[in-house]
């Protein structure tokens, strides 16, 4: 089994006002994961991240980062973690470079002899290499976001915790970041990516957890979460013939419009249905297994919309370990 | 972390603007005195000011006496009140703590930052106004407030003691402001809380009905530095003032640490 980089165990936070922000959360992030942490605004993602970083103290349960309990041994673990927490934070009257220097000098692992080189590297990496000596006050929102990311990357962290990193970026910037995250994971960094944009995560993440109202509703490999639904979509100019053929074999069919059908496979392999139709002279323009989007999965699990197929109650699905 | 805090302090334009204003006010007063030749009558007006027309050697101490009642405490409350709350409102507190910098260490370096500011401000005010006093009024041997003679050397030594005492007098207020700074995410609210404590103390010190608690008010012994210019020096008020400030500092730093160490940082 690969190393567990983040483990939370019955993690619960009730704020003094009585708000139950996080309720019995069990997360497990493995080394090398590009882990998507999903849920709508207010689901408890940020509170969870703040507990992982020792900013908010849990009411109950435990957090372990890189094997160290937080906040007890935060000093050991967190100096190997880079984080972007709900938007970047900088001293507006200082330059980006000066801000990064102060941040690097503030704690452990900020070796002075390598600082200039590390600063150059990360600024290059996030696309701020030629930003010059302007104060951060004069940065655009996207530039601040990039600078925040540079701060997180400064010490070559083993674990990168990013809360809504694409906020304020244009589509080009978002694309660059996605590429950067994939590169980082290939270099061996574990990336924990929190987002309310489910489609963003779908594109790059290898594993994902979903939260709603402080509770975990799913945690699995993205591939498993997005497994085919058992429905086949067919487009054919001979749709009515196809429907008759399939119904004669007791395969349920729904009409979408005059040329589109939804076929409920009920265990029948898709290729069998295909060959059956072709043998009956049905001309097929397109045939595809329906796959849910993460949004569909999420809505299905939280019961916000009735969605097929009715899955088991929202619990953690058994996980196959990617080795 | 201490070096980082000091670097932030000296790189902040506000630090230097504040100190320039603090040093400038007494210079303005000095120029008026020189031009008009009208000094406050002995025993009235701000402490020591009636003497400076005759002798510039007292001007640094008189300058500090001018900024002591309002200007200096406001500056200290603003800087110390900004310590934690300013980081919270800039969004940098969460990054510092996740860096990680332990909370005790952060508070400690903020205390050192505040002390450095006080020392820097008072030192610069004293030096600027020593130069201003010497050039406006000249340096002569001094007659002490008790009427006996003091050499210039002795006068300067007592001025240094007065400067140290005035700086020390700010510790209680700095502690209160730091504590307030851990309780809010707004630097303005923290500074105002400290100023409210300061004004309350000043008001209570003015009326007779509070006789019983006066010796415990944080501002009560502030003006005791004047006693350093008597001959012999009246140590009683000075000693009490030094002890009282230390007690306030310890209590409020303890409270600040206890409040901050257990606080959920949601800023």
Coordinates of C-alpha atoms in Angstrom, one line a residue, chain A residues 13 15 50 53-57 74-75 78-79 83-91 93-94 98 102-110 155, chain B residues 1 3-5 7-8 11-13 87 90-103 105 110 260-267:
Chain A
X13 CA -15.8 20.8 14.0
X15 CA -18.0 26.4 15.8
X50 CA -7.9 24.8 8.1
X53 CA -3.1 23.1 8.6
X54 CA -3.6 23.7 12.3
X55 CA -5.5 26.9 11.9
X56 CA -8.8 25.6 13.3
X57 CA -8.9 23.2 16.2
X74 CA 2.5 20.6 13.0
X75 CA 6.0 22.0 13.0
X78 CA 3.6 21.5 7.8
X79 CA 7.1 22.7 6.7
X83 CA -0.9 25.7 0.8
X84 CA -3.2 28.2 -0.9
X85 CA -5.9 28.9 1.6
X86 CA -9.0 30.8 0.4
X87 CA -7.2 33.2 -1.7
X88 CA -3.7 34.6 -1.4
X89 CA -2.6 36.9 1.4
X90 CA 0.2 39.4 0.9
X91 CA 1.6 42.7 2.2
X93 CA 2.9 47.7 -0.1
X94 CA 5.8 45.2 -0.8
X98 CA 9.9 40.7 -1.1
X102 CA 9.6 37.3 4.0
X103 CA 7.3 34.3 3.9
X104 CA 10.2 31.9 3.2
X105 CA 12.3 33.4 6.0
X106 CA 9.5 33.1 8.5
X107 CA 9.8 29.4 9.2
X108 CA 11.7 26.2 8.7
X109 CA 13.1 24.8 5.5
X110 CA 13.5 28.2 4.0
X155 CA 9.9 24.9 -0.7
Chain B
X1 CA 10.8 35.2 12.6
X3 CA 14.1 39.3 11.8
X4 CA 11.1 39.0 9.5
X5 CA 9.0 41.1 11.8
X7 CA 12.1 43.8 8.4
X8 CA 8.3 44.3 8.0
X11 CA 9.9 48.5 5.3
X12 CA 6.5 49.9 6.2
X13 CA 6.1 53.6 5.2
X87 CA -2.0 40.1 9.6
X90 CA -4.3 41.3 5.2
X91 CA -4.9 37.5 4.9
X92 CA -1.3 36.8 5.9
X93 CA -2.0 35.4 9.3
X94 CA -3.2 32.0 8.0
X95 CA -0.2 31.7 5.8
X96 CA 2.3 32.5 8.6
X97 CA 0.6 30.0 10.9
X98 CA 0.5 27.3 8.2
X99 CA 4.1 28.1 7.2
X100 CA 4.3 26.9 10.1
X101 CA 5.2 29.6 12.7
X102 CA 4.1 28.5 16.1
X103 CA 1.6 30.9 17.8
X105 CA 6.7 32.5 18.5
X110 CA 5.2 40.8 17.6
X260 CA -4.3 33.4 20.6
X261 CA -3.0 29.9 21.4
X262 CA -6.5 28.4 21.5
X263 CA -8.2 30.6 18.8
X264 CA -9.6 29.2 15.6
X265 CA -8.1 31.3 12.9
X266 CA -10.8 31.8 10.3
X267 CA -9.6 35.0 8.8

